[in-house]
């Protein structure tokens, strides 16, 4: 028996099949990957670094909202919240956790999962902290970017001494709750001894400590201030810069973000580049590479940033040698 299909019936049949093609195509598309960002500080203080992370992801083909979703977990300055935030990301079954802001973020992520890849950004030696077995062969589910914060106190203090050679007493501000603080203080004390300077130690781990710390600075007649590395200080950089200006004290900071906020000078690695590199590593893992096979990347670029406007406000003439050394002079 032969069945004849008319032209109209054929078009209807073909049209119905065509209508199903997009549905079938959508069903075959993989789910959009979701990554988690874990940070003990606030979104406002790290917004430009999140933008750098997104830039790295974009360079390798991942754009938030288009083919990638990001779950943000911020501790808002409360490190004790990190374990619960990390556990929440694990329950969310994110594809990768990006841990930054302090060593506590990576430690919390590591404690929460041994299966989900973790990409850290750390200013402290990740081997010493137990994040990875070695820089070249991380092993396990963790790798990341190591931007140096330790070992730079002698350089920073030397540059500050060049800027203010008449200051024989220098105050150093540390966060006693930040694990690397004692090593940084030891390095600063050794550098001060070599330079023939007297060091005054100021401590602050909450914002309300700042007023007392600067009162001590005035009482001890410190002629300059060295602000040590601390994610907490970084998140409160605007307040620290304002206090230094109010007390007319020349200050050296660790990151360019302080100088951009009005601080006199900074010397350190480029944080934004570290976060961009972290984004690239996340993208490579999403494409199938394993954290154990990705060596820990180390920052190799250091920059000196000077703020000319702040120097003028303090009545300082920046030495020609520092101007020549500077990577950027903010007018």
PDB file of C-alpha atoms in Angstrom:
ATOM      1  CA  UNK A   1       0.000   0.000   0.000  1.00  0.00           C
ATOM      2  CA  UNK A   2       1.381   3.391  -1.008  1.00  0.00           C
ATOM      3  CA  UNK A   3       0.656   6.466   1.115  1.00  0.00           C
ATOM      4  CA  UNK A   4       0.785   9.807  -0.632  1.00  0.00           C
ATOM      5  CA  UNK A   5       1.625  12.906   1.446  1.00  0.00           C
ATOM      6  CA  UNK A   6       0.518  16.225   0.076  1.00  0.00           C
ATOM      7  CA  UNK A   7       2.690  19.336  -0.068  1.00  0.00           C
ATOM      8  CA  UNK A   8       0.867  20.988   2.860  1.00  0.00           C
ATOM      9  CA  UNK A   9       1.210  17.920   5.112  1.00  0.00           C
ATOM     10  CA  UNK A  10       4.938  17.664   4.259  1.00  0.00           C
ATOM     11  CA  UNK A  11       5.589  21.287   5.224  1.00  0.00           C
ATOM     12  CA  UNK A  12       3.704  20.873   8.501  1.00  0.00           C
ATOM     13  CA  UNK A  13       5.715  17.747   9.334  1.00  0.00           C
ATOM     14  CA  UNK A  14       9.015  19.412   8.476  1.00  0.00           C
ATOM     15  CA  UNK A  15       8.062  22.521  10.428  1.00  0.00           C
ATOM     16  CA  UNK A  16       7.283  20.448  13.501  1.00  0.00           C
ATOM     17  CA  UNK A  17      10.609  18.663  13.298  1.00  0.00           C
ATOM     18  CA  UNK A  18      12.448  21.943  12.836  1.00  0.00           C
ATOM     19  CA  UNK A  19      10.743  23.346  15.917  1.00  0.00           C
ATOM     20  CA  UNK A  20      12.227  20.488  17.951  1.00  0.00           C
ATOM     21  CA  UNK A  21      15.796  21.045  16.714  1.00  0.00           C
ATOM     22  CA  UNK A  22      16.547  24.058  19.003  1.00  0.00           C
ATOM     23  CA  UNK A  23      15.194  22.122  21.995  1.00  0.00           C
ATOM     24  CA  UNK A  24      17.420  19.158  21.183  1.00  0.00           C
ATOM     25  CA  UNK A  25      20.391  21.474  20.676  1.00  0.00           C
ATOM     26  CA  UNK A  26      19.815  23.181  24.003  1.00  0.00           C
ATOM     27  CA  UNK A  27      19.506  19.833  25.739  1.00  0.00           C
ATOM     28  CA  UNK A  28      22.943  18.826  24.450  1.00  0.00           C
ATOM     29  CA  UNK A  29      24.697  22.002  25.654  1.00  0.00           C
ATOM     30  CA  UNK A  30      26.780  21.537  28.833  1.00  0.00           C
ATOM     31  CA  UNK A  31      25.661  23.328  32.000  1.00  0.00           C
ATOM     32  CA  UNK A  32      27.309  26.685  32.663  1.00  0.00           C
ATOM     33  CA  UNK A  33      30.243  26.156  35.065  1.00  0.00           C
ATOM     34  CA  UNK A  34      30.050  27.856  38.447  1.00  0.00           C
ATOM     35  CA  UNK A  35      33.134  28.920  40.387  1.00  0.00           C
ATOM     36  CA  UNK A  36      33.298  30.222  43.945  1.00  0.00           C
ATOM     37  CA  UNK A  37      35.253  33.211  45.242  1.00  0.00           C
ATOM     38  CA  UNK A  38      36.175  33.050  48.932  1.00  0.00           C
ATOM     39  CA  UNK A  39      37.625  36.118  50.647  1.00  0.00           C
ATOM     40  CA  UNK A  40      37.699  37.209  54.268  1.00  0.00           C
ATOM     41  CA  UNK A  41      37.448  40.914  53.454  1.00  0.00           C
ATOM     42  CA  UNK A  42      34.770  43.045  51.741  1.00  0.00           C
ATOM     43  CA  UNK A  43      33.606  43.271  48.142  1.00  0.00           C
ATOM     44  CA  UNK A  44      34.185  47.055  48.063  1.00  0.00           C
ATOM     45  CA  UNK A  45      37.862  46.873  49.006  1.00  0.00           C
ATOM     46  CA  UNK A  46      38.578  44.103  46.481  1.00  0.00           C
ATOM     47  CA  UNK A  47      36.343  45.192  43.575  1.00  0.00           C
ATOM     48  CA  UNK A  48      39.262  46.134  41.300  1.00  0.00           C
ATOM     49  CA  UNK A  49      40.951  42.794  42.021  1.00  0.00           C
ATOM     50  CA  UNK A  50      37.768  40.903  41.173  1.00  0.00           C
ATOM     51  CA  UNK A  51      37.779  42.868  37.915  1.00  0.00           C
ATOM     52  CA  UNK A  52      41.362  41.668  37.323  1.00  0.00           C
ATOM     53  CA  UNK A  53      40.256  38.077  38.007  1.00  0.00           C
ATOM     54  CA  UNK A  54      37.471  38.471  35.450  1.00  0.00           C
ATOM     55  CA  UNK A  55      39.980  39.863  32.959  1.00  0.00           C
ATOM     56  CA  UNK A  56      42.114  36.736  33.289  1.00  0.00           C
ATOM     57  CA  UNK A  57      39.050  34.535  32.841  1.00  0.00           C
ATOM     58  CA  UNK A  58      38.054  36.547  29.779  1.00  0.00           C
ATOM     59  CA  UNK A  59      41.525  36.095  28.271  1.00  0.00           C
ATOM     60  CA  UNK A  60      41.038  32.333  28.339  1.00  0.00           C
ATOM     61  CA  UNK A  61      37.464  32.414  27.072  1.00  0.00           C
ATOM     62  CA  UNK A  62      35.216  32.656  30.136  1.00  0.00           C
ATOM     63  CA  UNK A  63      32.920  35.643  30.659  1.00  0.00           C
ATOM     64  CA  UNK A  64      30.781  35.977  33.775  1.00  0.00           C
ATOM     65  CA  UNK A  65      27.114  35.911  32.877  1.00  0.00           C
ATOM     66  CA  UNK A  66      27.741  34.513  29.412  1.00  0.00           C
ATOM     67  CA  UNK A  67      29.400  31.131  29.868  1.00  0.00           C
ATOM     68  CA  UNK A  68      30.421  31.306  33.539  1.00  0.00           C
ATOM     69  CA  UNK A  69      28.754  32.023  36.878  1.00  0.00           C
ATOM     70  CA  UNK A  70      30.575  33.194  40.018  1.00  0.00           C
ATOM     71  CA  UNK A  71      29.349  32.655  43.580  1.00  0.00           C
ATOM     72  CA  UNK A  72      30.840  35.289  45.908  1.00  0.00           C
ATOM     73  CA  UNK A  73      31.441  34.640  49.594  1.00  0.00           C
ATOM     74  CA  UNK A  74      32.842  37.602  51.585  1.00  0.00           C
ATOM     75  CA  UNK A  75      33.842  37.465  55.245  1.00  0.00           C
ATOM     76  CA  UNK A  76      33.510  41.255  55.700  1.00  0.00           C
ATOM     77  CA  UNK A  77      36.609  41.297  57.885  1.00  0.00           C
ATOM     78  CA  UNK A  78      35.504  38.332  60.010  1.00  0.00           C
ATOM     79  CA  UNK A  79      38.006  35.544  59.384  1.00  0.00           C
ATOM     80  CA  UNK A  80      36.063  33.222  61.667  1.00  0.00           C
ATOM     81  CA  UNK A  81      33.300  33.086  59.043  1.00  0.00           C
ATOM     82  CA  UNK A  82      35.543  31.535  56.400  1.00  0.00           C
ATOM     83  CA  UNK A  83      35.057  27.830  57.301  1.00  0.00           C
ATOM     84  CA  UNK A  84      31.257  28.146  57.014  1.00  0.00           C
ATOM     85  CA  UNK A  85      31.543  30.131  53.774  1.00  0.00           C
ATOM     86  CA  UNK A  86      33.905  27.529  52.311  1.00  0.00           C
ATOM     87  CA  UNK A  87      31.569  24.705  53.330  1.00  0.00           C
ATOM     88  CA  UNK A  88      28.711  26.539  51.616  1.00  0.00           C
ATOM     89  CA  UNK A  89      30.646  26.683  48.343  1.00  0.00           C
ATOM     90  CA  UNK A  90      31.372  22.960  48.610  1.00  0.00           C
ATOM     91  CA  UNK A  91      27.663  22.245  49.118  1.00  0.00           C
ATOM     92  CA  UNK A  92      27.003  24.408  46.075  1.00  0.00           C
ATOM     93  CA  UNK A  93      29.325  22.021  44.172  1.00  0.00           C
ATOM     94  CA  UNK A  94      31.265  24.795  42.464  1.00  0.00           C
ATOM     95  CA  UNK A  95      33.798  23.713  39.839  1.00  0.00           C
ATOM     96  CA  UNK A  96      36.710  25.730  41.310  1.00  0.00           C
ATOM     97  CA  UNK A  97      37.238  27.791  44.484  1.00  0.00           C
ATOM     98  CA  UNK A  98      39.303  30.988  44.211  1.00  0.00           C
ATOM     99  CA  UNK A  99      40.710  31.749  47.677  1.00  0.00           C
ATOM    100  CA  UNK A 100      42.179  35.175  48.403  1.00  0.00           C
ATOM    101  CA  UNK A 101      42.447  37.991  50.907  1.00  0.00           C
ATOM    102  CA  UNK A 102      44.408  36.091  53.576  1.00  0.00           C
ATOM    103  CA  UNK A 103      45.898  32.644  54.226  1.00  0.00           C
ATOM    104  CA  UNK A 104      42.727  31.831  56.154  1.00  0.00           C
ATOM    105  CA  UNK A 105      40.684  31.629  52.952  1.00  0.00           C
ATOM    106  CA  UNK A 106      42.869  28.912  51.463  1.00  0.00           C
ATOM    107  CA  UNK A 107      43.127  27.031  54.746  1.00  0.00           C
ATOM    108  CA  UNK A 108      39.326  27.060  55.072  1.00  0.00           C
ATOM    109  CA  UNK A 109      38.867  25.872  51.484  1.00  0.00           C
ATOM    110  CA  UNK A 110      41.448  23.100  51.948  1.00  0.00           C
ATOM    111  CA  UNK A 111      39.722  21.942  55.127  1.00  0.00           C
ATOM    112  CA  UNK A 112      36.359  21.907  53.348  1.00  0.00           C
ATOM    113  CA  UNK A 113      37.328  19.850  50.288  1.00  0.00           C
ATOM    114  CA  UNK A 114      40.076  17.651  48.879  1.00  0.00           C
ATOM    115  CA  UNK A 115      38.223  17.169  45.591  1.00  0.00           C
ATOM    116  CA  UNK A 116      37.244  20.613  44.282  1.00  0.00           C
ATOM    117  CA  UNK A 117      40.206  22.459  42.696  1.00  0.00           C
ATOM    118  CA  UNK A 118      41.410  25.483  44.674  1.00  0.00           C
ATOM    119  CA  UNK A 119      43.304  28.425  43.167  1.00  0.00           C
ATOM    120  CA  UNK A 120      44.817  30.713  45.803  1.00  0.00           C
ATOM    121  CA  UNK A 121      46.373  34.166  45.726  1.00  0.00           C
ATOM    122  CA  UNK A 122      48.892  34.430  48.554  1.00  0.00           C
ATOM    123  CA  UNK A 123      51.500  36.926  49.665  1.00  0.00           C
ATOM    124  CA  UNK A 124      53.025  34.387  52.049  1.00  0.00           C
ATOM    125  CA  UNK A 125      55.074  31.335  51.042  1.00  0.00           C
ATOM    126  CA  UNK A 126      52.422  28.696  50.181  1.00  0.00           C
ATOM    127  CA  UNK A 127      54.807  25.829  50.950  1.00  0.00           C
ATOM    128  CA  UNK A 128      55.504  27.152  54.449  1.00  0.00           C
ATOM    129  CA  UNK A 129      51.768  27.570  54.989  1.00  0.00           C
ATOM    130  CA  UNK A 130      51.103  23.983  53.887  1.00  0.00           C
ATOM    131  CA  UNK A 131      48.991  24.926  50.863  1.00  0.00           C
ATOM    132  CA  UNK A 132      51.137  22.887  48.463  1.00  0.00           C
ATOM    133  CA  UNK A 133      53.929  20.316  48.606  1.00  0.00           C
ATOM    134  CA  UNK A 134      56.245  22.436  46.438  1.00  0.00           C
ATOM    135  CA  UNK A 135      56.029  25.380  44.066  1.00  0.00           C
ATOM    136  CA  UNK A 136      56.868  23.342  40.961  1.00  0.00           C
ATOM    137  CA  UNK A 137      54.784  20.295  41.898  1.00  0.00           C
ATOM    138  CA  UNK A 138      51.881  21.458  44.051  1.00  0.00           C
ATOM    139  CA  UNK A 139      50.214  18.049  44.326  1.00  0.00           C
ATOM    140  CA  UNK A 140      46.653  17.553  45.515  1.00  0.00           C
ATOM    141  CA  UNK A 141      43.844  19.895  44.522  1.00  0.00           C
ATOM    142  CA  UNK A 142      45.554  23.237  45.203  1.00  0.00           C
ATOM    143  CA  UNK A 143      47.650  25.638  43.140  1.00  0.00           C
ATOM    144  CA  UNK A 144      47.761  29.380  42.685  1.00  0.00           C
ATOM    145  CA  UNK A 145      49.677  32.639  42.554  1.00  0.00           C
ATOM    146  CA  UNK A 146      52.381  33.633  45.047  1.00  0.00           C
ATOM    147  CA  UNK A 147      52.915  37.394  45.206  1.00  0.00           C
ATOM    148  CA  UNK A 148      55.637  38.310  47.671  1.00  0.00           C
ATOM    149  CA  UNK A 149      54.872  40.348  50.762  1.00  0.00           C
ATOM    150  CA  UNK A 150      57.538  38.967  53.075  1.00  0.00           C
ATOM    151  CA  UNK A 151      61.207  39.767  52.627  1.00  0.00           C
ATOM    152  CA  UNK A 152      60.519  43.310  51.393  1.00  0.00           C
ATOM    153  CA  UNK A 153      60.652  45.210  54.680  1.00  0.00           C
ATOM    154  CA  UNK A 154      64.338  46.084  54.307  1.00  0.00           C
ATOM    155  CA  UNK A 155      63.729  47.489  50.829  1.00  0.00           C
ATOM    156  CA  UNK A 156      60.660  49.462  51.942  1.00  0.00           C
ATOM    157  CA  UNK A 157      62.382  50.858  55.011  1.00  0.00           C
ATOM    158  CA  UNK A 158      65.420  51.832  52.931  1.00  0.00           C
ATOM    159  CA  UNK A 159      63.265  53.699  50.409  1.00  0.00           C
ATOM    160  CA  UNK A 160      61.370  55.453  53.213  1.00  0.00           C
ATOM    161  CA  UNK A 161      64.692  56.459  54.799  1.00  0.00           C
ATOM    162  CA  UNK A 162      65.786  57.955  51.477  1.00  0.00           C
ATOM    163  CA  UNK A 163      62.549  59.921  51.286  1.00  0.00           C
ATOM    164  CA  UNK A 164      62.875  61.217  54.885  1.00  0.00           C
ATOM    165  CA  UNK A 165      66.592  61.006  55.778  1.00  0.00           C
ATOM    166  CA  UNK A 166      66.137  63.258  58.822  1.00  0.00           C
ATOM    167  CA  UNK A 167      63.740  60.819  60.499  1.00  0.00           C
ATOM    168  CA  UNK A 168      65.785  58.728  62.909  1.00  0.00           C
ATOM    169  CA  UNK A 169      62.773  57.157  64.645  1.00  0.00           C
ATOM    170  CA  UNK A 170      60.438  55.153  62.412  1.00  0.00           C
ATOM    171  CA  UNK A 171      57.122  53.663  63.484  1.00  0.00           C
ATOM    172  CA  UNK A 172      56.077  50.296  62.051  1.00  0.00           C
ATOM    173  CA  UNK A 173      52.397  49.346  62.107  1.00  0.00           C
ATOM    174  CA  UNK A 174      51.616  45.633  62.315  1.00  0.00           C
ATOM    175  CA  UNK A 175      48.460  43.553  62.667  1.00  0.00           C
ATOM    176  CA  UNK A 176      49.256  41.076  65.470  1.00  0.00           C
ATOM    177  CA  UNK A 177      46.408  38.814  64.319  1.00  0.00           C
ATOM    178  CA  UNK A 178      48.005  38.359  60.885  1.00  0.00           C
ATOM    179  CA  UNK A 179      50.242  35.286  61.041  1.00  0.00           C
ATOM    180  CA  UNK A 180      53.217  36.687  59.038  1.00  0.00           C
ATOM    181  CA  UNK A 181      53.339  39.881  61.140  1.00  0.00           C
ATOM    182  CA  UNK A 182      56.085  38.686  63.493  1.00  0.00           C
ATOM    183  CA  UNK A 183      58.359  37.747  60.594  1.00  0.00           C
ATOM    184  CA  UNK A 184      57.763  41.150  59.018  1.00  0.00           C
ATOM    185  CA  UNK A 185      58.522  42.874  62.306  1.00  0.00           C
ATOM    186  CA  UNK A 186      61.730  40.883  62.714  1.00  0.00           C
ATOM    187  CA  UNK A 187      62.823  41.867  59.187  1.00  0.00           C
ATOM    188  CA  UNK A 188      62.017  45.528  59.865  1.00  0.00           C
ATOM    189  CA  UNK A 189      63.960  45.515  63.138  1.00  0.00           C
ATOM    190  CA  UNK A 190      67.008  43.976  61.445  1.00  0.00           C
ATOM    191  CA  UNK A 191      66.822  46.551  58.644  1.00  0.00           C
ATOM    192  CA  UNK A 192      66.460  49.410  61.134  1.00  0.00           C
ATOM    193  CA  UNK A 193      69.568  48.236  62.984  1.00  0.00           C
ATOM    194  CA  UNK A 194      71.581  48.174  59.750  1.00  0.00           C
ATOM    195  CA  UNK A 195      70.381  51.667  58.851  1.00  0.00           C
ATOM    196  CA  UNK A 196      71.016  53.056  62.324  1.00  0.00           C
ATOM    197  CA  UNK A 197      67.335  53.792  62.932  1.00  0.00           C
ATOM    198  CA  UNK A 198      65.170  53.383  66.015  1.00  0.00           C
ATOM    199  CA  UNK A 199      61.965  51.413  65.468  1.00  0.00           C
ATOM    200  CA  UNK A 200      58.699  52.011  67.319  1.00  0.00           C
ATOM    201  CA  UNK A 201      56.125  49.205  67.061  1.00  0.00           C
ATOM    202  CA  UNK A 202      52.426  50.072  66.687  1.00  0.00           C
ATOM    203  CA  UNK A 203      49.711  47.401  66.710  1.00  0.00           C
ATOM    204  CA  UNK A 204      46.183  47.358  65.298  1.00  0.00           C
ATOM    205  CA  UNK A 205      43.838  44.508  64.434  1.00  0.00           C
ATOM    206  CA  UNK A 206      40.520  46.369  64.451  1.00  0.00           C
ATOM    207  CA  UNK A 207      39.644  49.785  63.087  1.00  0.00           C
ATOM    208  CA  UNK A 208      39.188  51.327  66.521  1.00  0.00           C
ATOM    209  CA  UNK A 209      42.879  50.591  67.247  1.00  0.00           C
ATOM    210  CA  UNK A 210      44.039  53.097  64.631  1.00  0.00           C
ATOM    211  CA  UNK A 211      43.488  56.234  66.736  1.00  0.00           C
ATOM    212  CA  UNK A 212      45.539  54.832  69.609  1.00  0.00           C
ATOM    213  CA  UNK A 213      48.288  53.650  67.258  1.00  0.00           C
ATOM    214  CA  UNK A 214      48.691  57.110  65.733  1.00  0.00           C
ATOM    215  CA  UNK A 215      48.579  58.688  69.185  1.00  0.00           C
ATOM    216  CA  UNK A 216      51.513  56.438  70.123  1.00  0.00           C
ATOM    217  CA  UNK A 217      53.296  57.500  66.949  1.00  0.00           C
ATOM    218  CA  UNK A 218      53.017  61.154  67.987  1.00  0.00           C
ATOM    219  CA  UNK A 219      53.987  60.419  71.595  1.00  0.00           C
ATOM    220  CA  UNK A 220      57.094  58.506  70.491  1.00  0.00           C
ATOM    221  CA  UNK A 221      57.980  61.324  68.041  1.00  0.00           C
ATOM    222  CA  UNK A 222      58.309  59.008  65.068  1.00  0.00           C
ATOM    223  CA  UNK A 223      59.290  60.911  61.943  1.00  0.00           C
ATOM    224  CA  UNK A 224      57.881  58.381  59.465  1.00  0.00           C
ATOM    225  CA  UNK A 225      55.662  55.304  59.305  1.00  0.00           C
ATOM    226  CA  UNK A 226      56.102  51.876  57.721  1.00  0.00           C
ATOM    227  CA  UNK A 227      52.777  50.045  57.281  1.00  0.00           C
ATOM    228  CA  UNK A 228      53.324  46.283  57.199  1.00  0.00           C
ATOM    229  CA  UNK A 229      51.466  43.780  55.046  1.00  0.00           C
ATOM    230  CA  UNK A 230      47.972  42.829  56.205  1.00  0.00           C
ATOM    231  CA  UNK A 231      44.734  42.109  54.332  1.00  0.00           C
ATOM    232  CA  UNK A 232      42.973  44.083  57.073  1.00  0.00           C
ATOM    233  CA  UNK A 233      45.166  47.143  56.458  1.00  0.00           C
ATOM    234  CA  UNK A 234      44.582  46.774  52.723  1.00  0.00           C
ATOM    235  CA  UNK A 235      40.820  46.789  53.259  1.00  0.00           C
ATOM    236  CA  UNK A 236      41.158  49.933  55.426  1.00  0.00           C
ATOM    237  CA  UNK A 237      43.680  51.712  53.236  1.00  0.00           C
ATOM    238  CA  UNK A 238      41.560  54.872  52.871  1.00  0.00           C
ATOM    239  CA  UNK A 239      41.357  55.307  56.657  1.00  0.00           C
ATOM    240  CA  UNK A 240      45.094  54.760  57.117  1.00  0.00           C
ATOM    241  CA  UNK A 241      45.983  57.246  54.389  1.00  0.00           C
ATOM    242  CA  UNK A 242      43.686  59.889  55.926  1.00  0.00           C
ATOM    243  CA  UNK A 243      45.198  59.355  59.385  1.00  0.00           C
ATOM    244  CA  UNK A 244      48.741  59.651  58.022  1.00  0.00           C
ATOM    245  CA  UNK A 245      47.802  62.915  56.296  1.00  0.00           C
ATOM    246  CA  UNK A 246      46.053  64.241  59.418  1.00  0.00           C
ATOM    247  CA  UNK A 247      49.182  63.612  61.500  1.00  0.00           C
ATOM    248  CA  UNK A 248      51.474  64.843  58.711  1.00  0.00           C
ATOM    249  CA  UNK A 249      53.558  61.676  58.825  1.00  0.00           C
ATOM    250  CA  UNK A 250      55.324  60.361  55.688  1.00  0.00           C
ATOM    251  CA  UNK A 251      54.324  56.721  55.226  1.00  0.00           C
ATOM    252  CA  UNK A 252      55.451  53.746  53.143  1.00  0.00           C
ATOM    253  CA  UNK A 253      52.890  51.089  52.187  1.00  0.00           C
ATOM    254  CA  UNK A 254      53.025  47.689  50.539  1.00  0.00           C
ATOM    255  CA  UNK A 255      50.692  48.138  47.526  1.00  0.00           C
ATOM    256  CA  UNK A 256      50.128  50.780  44.853  1.00  0.00           C
ATOM    257  CA  UNK A 257      46.475  50.989  45.933  1.00  0.00           C
ATOM    258  CA  UNK A 258      47.607  52.946  49.017  1.00  0.00           C
ATOM    259  CA  UNK A 259      49.474  55.490  46.898  1.00  0.00           C
ATOM    260  CA  UNK A 260      46.489  55.767  44.574  1.00  0.00           C
ATOM    261  CA  UNK A 261      44.333  56.505  47.635  1.00  0.00           C
ATOM    262  CA  UNK A 262      46.670  59.364  48.607  1.00  0.00           C
ATOM    263  CA  UNK A 263      49.483  57.580  50.440  1.00  0.00           C
ATOM    264  CA  UNK A 264      52.994  58.964  50.003  1.00  0.00           C
ATOM    265  CA  UNK A 265      54.696  55.878  48.561  1.00  0.00           C
ATOM    266  CA  UNK A 266      54.404  52.139  48.061  1.00  0.00           C
ATOM    267  CA  UNK A 267      56.693  49.312  47.059  1.00  0.00           C
ATOM    268  CA  UNK A 268      55.587  45.782  46.251  1.00  0.00           C
ATOM    269  CA  UNK A 269      54.342  43.399  43.618  1.00  0.00           C
ATOM    270  CA  UNK A 270      51.341  44.100  41.374  1.00  0.00           C
ATOM    271  CA  UNK A 271      48.244  42.663  43.009  1.00  0.00           C
ATOM    272  CA  UNK A 272      45.992  43.131  39.989  1.00  0.00           C
ATOM    273  CA  UNK A 273      48.358  41.072  37.851  1.00  0.00           C
ATOM    274  CA  UNK A 274      48.318  38.260  40.434  1.00  0.00           C
ATOM    275  CA  UNK A 275      44.521  38.124  40.323  1.00  0.00           C
ATOM    276  CA  UNK A 276      44.534  38.215  36.528  1.00  0.00           C
ATOM    277  CA  UNK A 277      46.895  35.237  36.509  1.00  0.00           C
ATOM    278  CA  UNK A 278      44.604  33.467  38.984  1.00  0.00           C
ATOM    279  CA  UNK A 279      41.746  33.954  36.519  1.00  0.00           C
ATOM    280  CA  UNK A 280      43.804  32.342  33.776  1.00  0.00           C
ATOM    281  CA  UNK A 281      44.588  29.369  36.018  1.00  0.00           C
ATOM    282  CA  UNK A 282      40.894  28.954  36.841  1.00  0.00           C
ATOM    283  CA  UNK A 283      40.092  28.929  33.127  1.00  0.00           C
ATOM    284  CA  UNK A 284      42.748  26.311  32.430  1.00  0.00           C
ATOM    285  CA  UNK A 285      41.318  24.085  35.161  1.00  0.00           C
ATOM    286  CA  UNK A 286      37.805  24.522  33.769  1.00  0.00           C
ATOM    287  CA  UNK A 287      39.188  23.336  30.433  1.00  0.00           C
ATOM    288  CA  UNK A 288      40.464  20.124  31.977  1.00  0.00           C
ATOM    289  CA  UNK A 289      43.914  20.753  33.482  1.00  0.00           C
ATOM    290  CA  UNK A 290      44.610  19.520  37.012  1.00  0.00           C
ATOM    291  CA  UNK A 291      45.834  21.792  39.828  1.00  0.00           C
ATOM    292  CA  UNK A 292      48.576  19.276  40.677  1.00  0.00           C
ATOM    293  CA  UNK A 293      50.043  19.808  37.191  1.00  0.00           C
ATOM    294  CA  UNK A 294      50.016  23.618  37.343  1.00  0.00           C
ATOM    295  CA  UNK A 295      53.114  25.018  39.099  1.00  0.00           C
ATOM    296  CA  UNK A 296      52.539  27.838  41.570  1.00  0.00           C
ATOM    297  CA  UNK A 297      53.171  31.072  39.673  1.00  0.00           C
ATOM    298  CA  UNK A 298      55.399  33.651  41.360  1.00  0.00           C
ATOM    299  CA  UNK A 299      55.202  37.409  40.908  1.00  0.00           C
ATOM    300  CA  UNK A 300      58.324  38.785  39.298  1.00  0.00           C
ATOM    301  CA  UNK A 301      57.378  42.454  38.847  1.00  0.00           C
ATOM    302  CA  UNK A 302      57.927  44.901  41.700  1.00  0.00           C
ATOM    303  CA  UNK A 303      56.960  48.549  41.497  1.00  0.00           C
ATOM    304  CA  UNK A 304      57.710  51.751  43.361  1.00  0.00           C
ATOM    305  CA  UNK A 305      54.846  54.257  43.236  1.00  0.00           C
ATOM    306  CA  UNK A 306      55.204  57.819  44.520  1.00  0.00           C
ATOM    307  CA  UNK A 307      52.451  60.369  45.138  1.00  0.00           C
ATOM    308  CA  UNK A 308      53.794  63.823  44.248  1.00  0.00           C
ATOM    309  CA  UNK A 309      50.716  65.668  45.538  1.00  0.00           C
ATOM    310  CA  UNK A 310      51.064  64.045  48.953  1.00  0.00           C
ATOM    311  CA  UNK A 311      54.797  64.788  49.055  1.00  0.00           C
ATOM    312  CA  UNK A 312      54.069  68.475  48.403  1.00  0.00           C
ATOM    313  CA  UNK A 313      51.393  68.524  51.099  1.00  0.00           C
ATOM    314  CA  UNK A 314      53.959  67.119  53.550  1.00  0.00           C
ATOM    315  CA  UNK A 315      56.555  69.678  52.444  1.00  0.00           C
ATOM    316  CA  UNK A 316      58.849  66.962  51.058  1.00  0.00           C
ATOM    317  CA  UNK A 317      61.153  67.264  48.086  1.00  0.00           C
ATOM    318  CA  UNK A 318      61.342  63.825  46.484  1.00  0.00           C
ATOM    319  CA  UNK A 319      65.021  62.943  45.876  1.00  0.00           C
ATOM    320  CA  UNK A 320      66.039  62.653  42.233  1.00  0.00           C
ATOM    321  CA  UNK A 321      67.184  59.067  42.751  1.00  0.00           C
ATOM    322  CA  UNK A 322      63.716  58.018  43.933  1.00  0.00           C
ATOM    323  CA  UNK A 323      62.084  59.811  41.023  1.00  0.00           C
ATOM    324  CA  UNK A 324      64.390  57.905  38.676  1.00  0.00           C
ATOM    325  CA  UNK A 325      63.610  54.591  40.386  1.00  0.00           C
ATOM    326  CA  UNK A 326      59.846  55.128  40.466  1.00  0.00           C
ATOM    327  CA  UNK A 327      57.689  53.045  38.162  1.00  0.00           C
ATOM    328  CA  UNK A 328      54.951  55.647  38.489  1.00  0.00           C
ATOM    329  CA  UNK A 329      54.706  59.151  39.920  1.00  0.00           C
ATOM    330  CA  UNK A 330      51.106  60.126  40.673  1.00  0.00           C
ATOM    331  CA  UNK A 331      50.657  63.819  40.003  1.00  0.00           C
TER     332      UNK A 331
END
